[in-house]
XYZ file of C-alpha atoms in Angstrom:
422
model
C 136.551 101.094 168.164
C 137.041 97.797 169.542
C 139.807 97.004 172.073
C 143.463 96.907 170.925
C 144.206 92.594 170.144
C 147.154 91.713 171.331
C 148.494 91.586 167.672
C 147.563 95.415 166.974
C 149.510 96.160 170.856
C 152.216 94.659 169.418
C 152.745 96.174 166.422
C 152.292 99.685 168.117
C 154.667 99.463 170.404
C 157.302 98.029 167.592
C 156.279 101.383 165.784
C 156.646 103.619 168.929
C 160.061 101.955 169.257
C 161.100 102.418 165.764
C 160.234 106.469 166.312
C 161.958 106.367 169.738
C 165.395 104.967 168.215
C 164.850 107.536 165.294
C 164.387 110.092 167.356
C 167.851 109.145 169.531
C 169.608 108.760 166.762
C 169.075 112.300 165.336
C 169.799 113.457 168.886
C 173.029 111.831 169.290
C 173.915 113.350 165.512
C 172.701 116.936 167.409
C 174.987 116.346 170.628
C 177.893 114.624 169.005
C 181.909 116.080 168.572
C 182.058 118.465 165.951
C 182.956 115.980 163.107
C 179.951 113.908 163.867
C 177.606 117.438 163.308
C 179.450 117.576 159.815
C 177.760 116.789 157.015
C 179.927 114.303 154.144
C 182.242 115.974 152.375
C 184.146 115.605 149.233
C 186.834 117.717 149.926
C 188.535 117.750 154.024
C 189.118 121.837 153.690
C 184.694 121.630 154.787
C 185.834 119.306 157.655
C 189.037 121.858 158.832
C 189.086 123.597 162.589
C 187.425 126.537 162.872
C 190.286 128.649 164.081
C 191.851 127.896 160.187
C 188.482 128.932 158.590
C 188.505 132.339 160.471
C 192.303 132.700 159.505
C 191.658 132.731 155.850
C 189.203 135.899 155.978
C 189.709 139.076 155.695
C 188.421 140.956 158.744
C 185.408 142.442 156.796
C 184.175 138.975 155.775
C 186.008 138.311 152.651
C 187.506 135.528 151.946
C 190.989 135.422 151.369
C 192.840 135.431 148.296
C 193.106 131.749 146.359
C 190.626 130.404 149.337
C 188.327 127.733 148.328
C 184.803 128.661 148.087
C 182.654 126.700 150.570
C 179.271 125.172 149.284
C 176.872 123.344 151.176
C 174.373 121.221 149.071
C 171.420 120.754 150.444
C 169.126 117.632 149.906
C 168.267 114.429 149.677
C 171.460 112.139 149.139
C 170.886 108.864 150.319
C 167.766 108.210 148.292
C 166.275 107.556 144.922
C 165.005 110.156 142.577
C 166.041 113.009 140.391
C 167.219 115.160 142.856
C 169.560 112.846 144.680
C 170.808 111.656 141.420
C 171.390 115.290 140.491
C 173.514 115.845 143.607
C 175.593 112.471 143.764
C 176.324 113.804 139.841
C 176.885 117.426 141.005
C 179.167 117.216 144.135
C 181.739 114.805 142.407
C 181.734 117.252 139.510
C 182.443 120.631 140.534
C 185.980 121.849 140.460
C 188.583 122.301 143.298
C 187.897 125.584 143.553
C 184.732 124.907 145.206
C 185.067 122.767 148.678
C 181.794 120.739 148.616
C 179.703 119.397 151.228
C 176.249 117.599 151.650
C 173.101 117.722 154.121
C 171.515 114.887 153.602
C 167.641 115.963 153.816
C 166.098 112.694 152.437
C 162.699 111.638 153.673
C 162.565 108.896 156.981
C 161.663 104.977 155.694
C 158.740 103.562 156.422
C 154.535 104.455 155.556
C 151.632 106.233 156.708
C 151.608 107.118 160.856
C 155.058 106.147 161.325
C 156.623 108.157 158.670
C 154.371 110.957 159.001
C 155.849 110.887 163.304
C 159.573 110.019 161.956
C 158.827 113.188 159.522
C 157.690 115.979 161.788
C 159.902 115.031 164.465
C 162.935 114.639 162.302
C 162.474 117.820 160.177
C 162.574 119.447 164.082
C 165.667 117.458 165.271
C 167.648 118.156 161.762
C 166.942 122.264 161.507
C 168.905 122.165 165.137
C 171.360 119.907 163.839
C 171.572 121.903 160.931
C 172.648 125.602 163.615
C 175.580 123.481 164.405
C 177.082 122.699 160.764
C 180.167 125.012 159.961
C 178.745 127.787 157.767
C 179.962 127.776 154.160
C 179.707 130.810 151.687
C 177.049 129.627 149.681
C 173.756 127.347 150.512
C 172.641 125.326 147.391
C 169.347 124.176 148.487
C 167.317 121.589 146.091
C 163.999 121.339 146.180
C 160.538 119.786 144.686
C 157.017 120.714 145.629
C 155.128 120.119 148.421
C 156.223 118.263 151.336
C 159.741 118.795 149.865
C 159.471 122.452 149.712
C 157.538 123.101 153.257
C 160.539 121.382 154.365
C 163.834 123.035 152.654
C 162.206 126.314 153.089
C 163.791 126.344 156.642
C 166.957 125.473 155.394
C 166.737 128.644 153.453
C 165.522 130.539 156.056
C 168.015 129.565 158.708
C 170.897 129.880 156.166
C 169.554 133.347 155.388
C 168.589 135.344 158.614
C 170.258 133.442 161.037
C 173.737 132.211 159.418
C 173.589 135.595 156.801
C 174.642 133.381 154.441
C 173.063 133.642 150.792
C 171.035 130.857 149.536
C 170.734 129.664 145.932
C 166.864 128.047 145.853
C 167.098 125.016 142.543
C 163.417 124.255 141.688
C 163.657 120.515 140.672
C 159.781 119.286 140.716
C 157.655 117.711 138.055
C 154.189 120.163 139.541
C 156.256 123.178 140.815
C 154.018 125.537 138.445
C 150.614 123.891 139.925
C 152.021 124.071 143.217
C 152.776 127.934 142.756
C 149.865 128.714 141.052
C 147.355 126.667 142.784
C 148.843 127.754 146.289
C 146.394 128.398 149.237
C 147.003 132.270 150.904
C 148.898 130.755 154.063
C 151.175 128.682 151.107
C 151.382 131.356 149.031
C 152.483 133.777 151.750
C 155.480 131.228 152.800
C 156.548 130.796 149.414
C 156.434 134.530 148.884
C 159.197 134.638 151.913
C 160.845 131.695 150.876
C 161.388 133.191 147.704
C 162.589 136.655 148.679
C 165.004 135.147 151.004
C 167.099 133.764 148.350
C 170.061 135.246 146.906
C 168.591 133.260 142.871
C 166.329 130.597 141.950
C 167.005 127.872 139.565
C 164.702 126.733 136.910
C 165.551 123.544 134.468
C 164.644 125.609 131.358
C 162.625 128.392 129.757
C 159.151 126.748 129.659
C 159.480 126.868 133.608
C 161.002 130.606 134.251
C 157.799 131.300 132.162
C 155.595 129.495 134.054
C 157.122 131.152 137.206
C 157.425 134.399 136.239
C 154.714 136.042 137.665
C 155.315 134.309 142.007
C 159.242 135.004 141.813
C 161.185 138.201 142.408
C 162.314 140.133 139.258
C 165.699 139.401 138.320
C 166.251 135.934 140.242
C 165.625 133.548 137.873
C 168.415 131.659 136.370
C 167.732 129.593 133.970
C 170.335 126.325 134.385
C 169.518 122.468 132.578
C 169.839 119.254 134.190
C 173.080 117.639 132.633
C 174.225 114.399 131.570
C 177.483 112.731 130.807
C 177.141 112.409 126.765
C 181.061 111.280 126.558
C 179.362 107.896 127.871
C 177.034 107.047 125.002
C 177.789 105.694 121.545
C 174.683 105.295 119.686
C 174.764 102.545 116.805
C 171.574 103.891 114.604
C 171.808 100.577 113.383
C 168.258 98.882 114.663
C 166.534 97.044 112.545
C 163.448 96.190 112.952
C 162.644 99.776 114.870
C 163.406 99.483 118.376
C 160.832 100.892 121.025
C 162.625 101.594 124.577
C 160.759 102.674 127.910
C 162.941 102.802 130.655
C 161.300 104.569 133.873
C 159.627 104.165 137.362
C 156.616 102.450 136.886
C 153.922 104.752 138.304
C 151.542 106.072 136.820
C 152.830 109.317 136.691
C 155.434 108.118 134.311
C 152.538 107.160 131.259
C 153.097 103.187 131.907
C 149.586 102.582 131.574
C 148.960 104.454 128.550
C 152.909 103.267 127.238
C 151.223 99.759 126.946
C 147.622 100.421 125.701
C 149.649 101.924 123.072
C 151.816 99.093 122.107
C 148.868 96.513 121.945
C 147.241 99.287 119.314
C 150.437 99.007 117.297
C 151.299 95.433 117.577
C 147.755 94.515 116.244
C 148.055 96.412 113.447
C 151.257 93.775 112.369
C 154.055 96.495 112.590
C 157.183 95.244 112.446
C 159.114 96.215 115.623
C 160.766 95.458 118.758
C 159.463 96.378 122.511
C 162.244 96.719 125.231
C 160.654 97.649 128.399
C 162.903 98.445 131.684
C 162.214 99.822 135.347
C 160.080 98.803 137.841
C 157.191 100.398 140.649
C 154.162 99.218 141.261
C 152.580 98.753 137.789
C 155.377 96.903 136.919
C 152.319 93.896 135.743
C 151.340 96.101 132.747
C 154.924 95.520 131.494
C 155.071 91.680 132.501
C 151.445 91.094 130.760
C 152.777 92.286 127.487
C 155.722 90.432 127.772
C 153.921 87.335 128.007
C 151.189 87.869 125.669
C 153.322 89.608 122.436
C 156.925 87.655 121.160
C 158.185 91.250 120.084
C 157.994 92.395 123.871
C 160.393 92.202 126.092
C 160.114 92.759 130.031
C 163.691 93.472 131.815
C 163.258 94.896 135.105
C 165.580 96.730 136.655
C 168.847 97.520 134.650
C 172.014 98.913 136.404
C 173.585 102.062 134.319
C 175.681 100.579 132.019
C 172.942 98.548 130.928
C 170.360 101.037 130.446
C 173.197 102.910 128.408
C 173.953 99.810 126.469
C 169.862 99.419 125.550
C 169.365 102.943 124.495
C 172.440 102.961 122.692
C 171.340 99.983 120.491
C 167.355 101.464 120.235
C 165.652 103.874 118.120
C 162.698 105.103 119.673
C 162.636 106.420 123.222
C 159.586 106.752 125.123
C 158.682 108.711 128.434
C 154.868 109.588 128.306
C 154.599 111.314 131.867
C 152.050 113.377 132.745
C 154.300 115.994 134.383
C 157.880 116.445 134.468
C 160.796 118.712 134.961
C 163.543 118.526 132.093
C 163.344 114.681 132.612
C 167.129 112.936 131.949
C 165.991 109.863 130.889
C 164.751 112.220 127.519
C 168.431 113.704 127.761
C 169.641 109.975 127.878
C 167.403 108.896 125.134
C 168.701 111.730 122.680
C 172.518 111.047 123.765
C 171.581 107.274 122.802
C 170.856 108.186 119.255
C 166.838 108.018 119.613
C 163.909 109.637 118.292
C 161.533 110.961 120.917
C 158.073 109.922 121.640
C 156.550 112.085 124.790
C 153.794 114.404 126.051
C 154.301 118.959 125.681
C 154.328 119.108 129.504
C 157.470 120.739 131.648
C 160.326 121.359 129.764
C 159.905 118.252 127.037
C 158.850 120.945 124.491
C 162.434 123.182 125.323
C 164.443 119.722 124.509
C 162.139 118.463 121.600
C 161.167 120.092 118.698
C 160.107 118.177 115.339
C 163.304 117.611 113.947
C 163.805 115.618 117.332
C 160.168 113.407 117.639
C 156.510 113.591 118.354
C 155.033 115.671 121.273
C 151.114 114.636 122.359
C 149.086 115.307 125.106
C 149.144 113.095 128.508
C 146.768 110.774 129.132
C 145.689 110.061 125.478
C 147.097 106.224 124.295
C 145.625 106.588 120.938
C 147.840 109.906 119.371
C 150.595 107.933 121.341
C 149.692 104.825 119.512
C 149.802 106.883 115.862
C 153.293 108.776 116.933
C 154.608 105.417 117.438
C 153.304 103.856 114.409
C 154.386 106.841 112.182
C 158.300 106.275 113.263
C 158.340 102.259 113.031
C 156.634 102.505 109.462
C 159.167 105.397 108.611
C 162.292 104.162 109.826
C 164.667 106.160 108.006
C 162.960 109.727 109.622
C 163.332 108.309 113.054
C 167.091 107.483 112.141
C 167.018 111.192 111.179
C 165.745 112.214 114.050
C 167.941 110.246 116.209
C 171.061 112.012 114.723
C 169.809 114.884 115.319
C 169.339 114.137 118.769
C 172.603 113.053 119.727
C 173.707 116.491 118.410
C 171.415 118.450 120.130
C 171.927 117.254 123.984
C 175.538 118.279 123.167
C 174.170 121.409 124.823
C 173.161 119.883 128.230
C 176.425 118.427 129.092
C 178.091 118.771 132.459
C 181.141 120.654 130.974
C 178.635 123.286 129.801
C 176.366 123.272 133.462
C 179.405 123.264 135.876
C 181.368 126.676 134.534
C 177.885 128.144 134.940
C 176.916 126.706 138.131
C 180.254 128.032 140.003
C 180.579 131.041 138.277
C 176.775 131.209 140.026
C 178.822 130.481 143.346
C 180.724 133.021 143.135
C 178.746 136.095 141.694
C 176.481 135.232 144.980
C 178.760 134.766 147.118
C 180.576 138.233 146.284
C 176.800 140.231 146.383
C 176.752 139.135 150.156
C 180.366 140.297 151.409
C 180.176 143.521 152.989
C 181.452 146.462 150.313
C 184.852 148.384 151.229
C 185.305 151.486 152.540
């Protein structure tokens, strides 16, 4: 290699600055009074002295009678994605018997060397920030695979052999199952640990305790759906011509690519239909170019919540053809908006869709995508059937069902790790 230009010196030292003042910054958060160490919490009992904590348990560990139970949520908060989403939903949600409080665990800004520095030298800095948070009864730690899991897996193991505190694993990611089952021995071995030292595991639905049957411990698995808020949608089931929505991330692990091959195909065969396409990412130009090139399409970007509500409320055909996914809420979000379903069997799709709901294909394949579609906008009426049936069905994944589970959870773990009387 050449010599450094001063251009290239430049920019290095800018990034060895912006890891230095990370780095700081963490420390100072490591250092800092006691209410600085705390993570934000949505109830003050997390944020009381400890002197009043130990008063309110019984000398064998037990908490006392009509005590809160303390939950610490662990994960990323101040960031986008399913998981933070989840949380932000979660934490404002659970009931005042639970005092809840967040570690924020989302990933540093940035790209490439910097992030990968900010990363490794963070996720060191935050597990000894993390030995100074007040211990709560239960850890909730959410996680994804990779990166995301290499990482929370010291969260659980701190909270479990060094706090003694149980930990309640929630497997959120689209590739957990290939990430299990593809897992190198040195991988395989720390998920192995990781899994034994928690108290239960979460899975999103049945598809994935089946897929994870054979890696986790017998008699762990708890089987517990992502939720939404269906008191929020009124679906009209009035659309007219049929009304094609896709509202995700464009990436291409969201089907984009294939979502508009397969409107061209249908378009050119003169259906009668309208396109509404929302979100944004980096293939955001697939969605622009039809926009521009068919009158029936239209491009809107990002769209707040209300909006997004206010489009799938007024649609009839809801689209998500990802290649991988959990148990995706924009499908919960499209059947509380009154839609017939148009996605791929992968994840958990097939546990929320069956064929009184939509049309399941294969990833990657724009052609059966292009026929599913076609099917519905030249059989209107069965897609209005379908989309009734819909908005019945999520009435199952609804926050008032989730949360009574979810603390009575909190509690039946909680109870397994206090010491038994004499």
């Amino acid at each position: 290699m050449g010599p450094l230009t001063g251009a290239r010196r430049l920019a290095n030292c800018r990034s060895f600055l912006q890891v230095a003042t990370d780095i700081v910054r963490r420390l100072r958060s490591v250092s800092g009074t006691g209410t600085e160490r705390r993570a934000e919490t949505e109830d003050g009992d997390c944020d009381r002295g400890e002197e009043e904590i130990e008063s309110e348990f019984d000398r064998d560990g037990r908490p006392a009678e009509r005590r809160q139970l303390r939950v610490l949520l662990v994960g990323p908060v101040q960031a986008t994605g399913g998981i933070a989403r989840y949380i932000g939903e979660l934490r404002g949600r659970l009931p005042e018997s639970v005092a809840v409080a967040v570690y924020d665990t989302a990933a540093p800004p940035g790209s490439g060397p910097i992030r990968f520095a900010r990363g490794a030298l963070g996720a060191l800095l935050d597990a000894l920030r993390f030995l100074f948070h007040d211990r709560p009864d239960v850890l909730h730690v959410h996680t994804a695979e990779n990166y995301s899991f290499l990482r929370k897996s010291v969260y659980v193991l701190l909270g479990r052999y060094v706090w003694g505190k149980p930990v309640i694993l929630h497997v959120h990611g689209p590739t957990f199952d290939r990430f299990v089952a593809e897992a190198a021995a040195p991988l395989r071995v720390l998920q192995r640990v990781v899994f034994a030292a928690s108290a239960r595991i979460v899975v999103l639905s049945p598809y994935w305790e089946e897929a994870l049957s054979a890696r986790l411990p017998a008699g762990k698995t708890v089987v517990l759906p992502n939720a939404i808020d269906t008191g929020e949608y009124e679906p009209r089931f009035d659309a007219e011509p049929p009304h094609i929505v896709f509202v995700a991330n464009h990436v291409p692990r969201k089907g984009i690519r294939e979502f508009a091959d397969a409107i061209v195909r249908v378009l050119d065969t003169g259906a009668d239909c309208r396109v509404s396409i929302a979100g944004s990412g980096p293939l955001e130009g697939y969605a622009a170019e039809l926009a521009e090139r068919y009158p029936e399409v239209e491009y809107l970007g990002f769209v707040s919540e209300e909006e997004k509500r206010e489009l799938l409320c007024t649609a009839s055909i809801y689209v998500l053809p990802a290649y991988a996914e959990g148990l995706p809420i924009g499908v919960l979000e499209g059947m509380a908006g009154g839609n017939a379903i148009v996605g791929t069997a992968v994840g958990g799709v097939p546990d929320l869709i069956d064929e009184n709901g939509g049309r399941l294909i294969a990833p990657r394949d724009p052609e059966a995508l292009a026929d599913a579609l076609e099917a519905l906008v030249t059989a209107p009426e069965e897609g209005r059937q379908m989309g009734h049936h819909n908005a019945e069905a999520v009435e199952q994944y609804t926050w008032e069902r989730v949360i009574p589970q979810l603390t009575d959870l909190y509690a039946t773990v909680a109870e397994e790790s206090w010491p038994e009387r004499p």
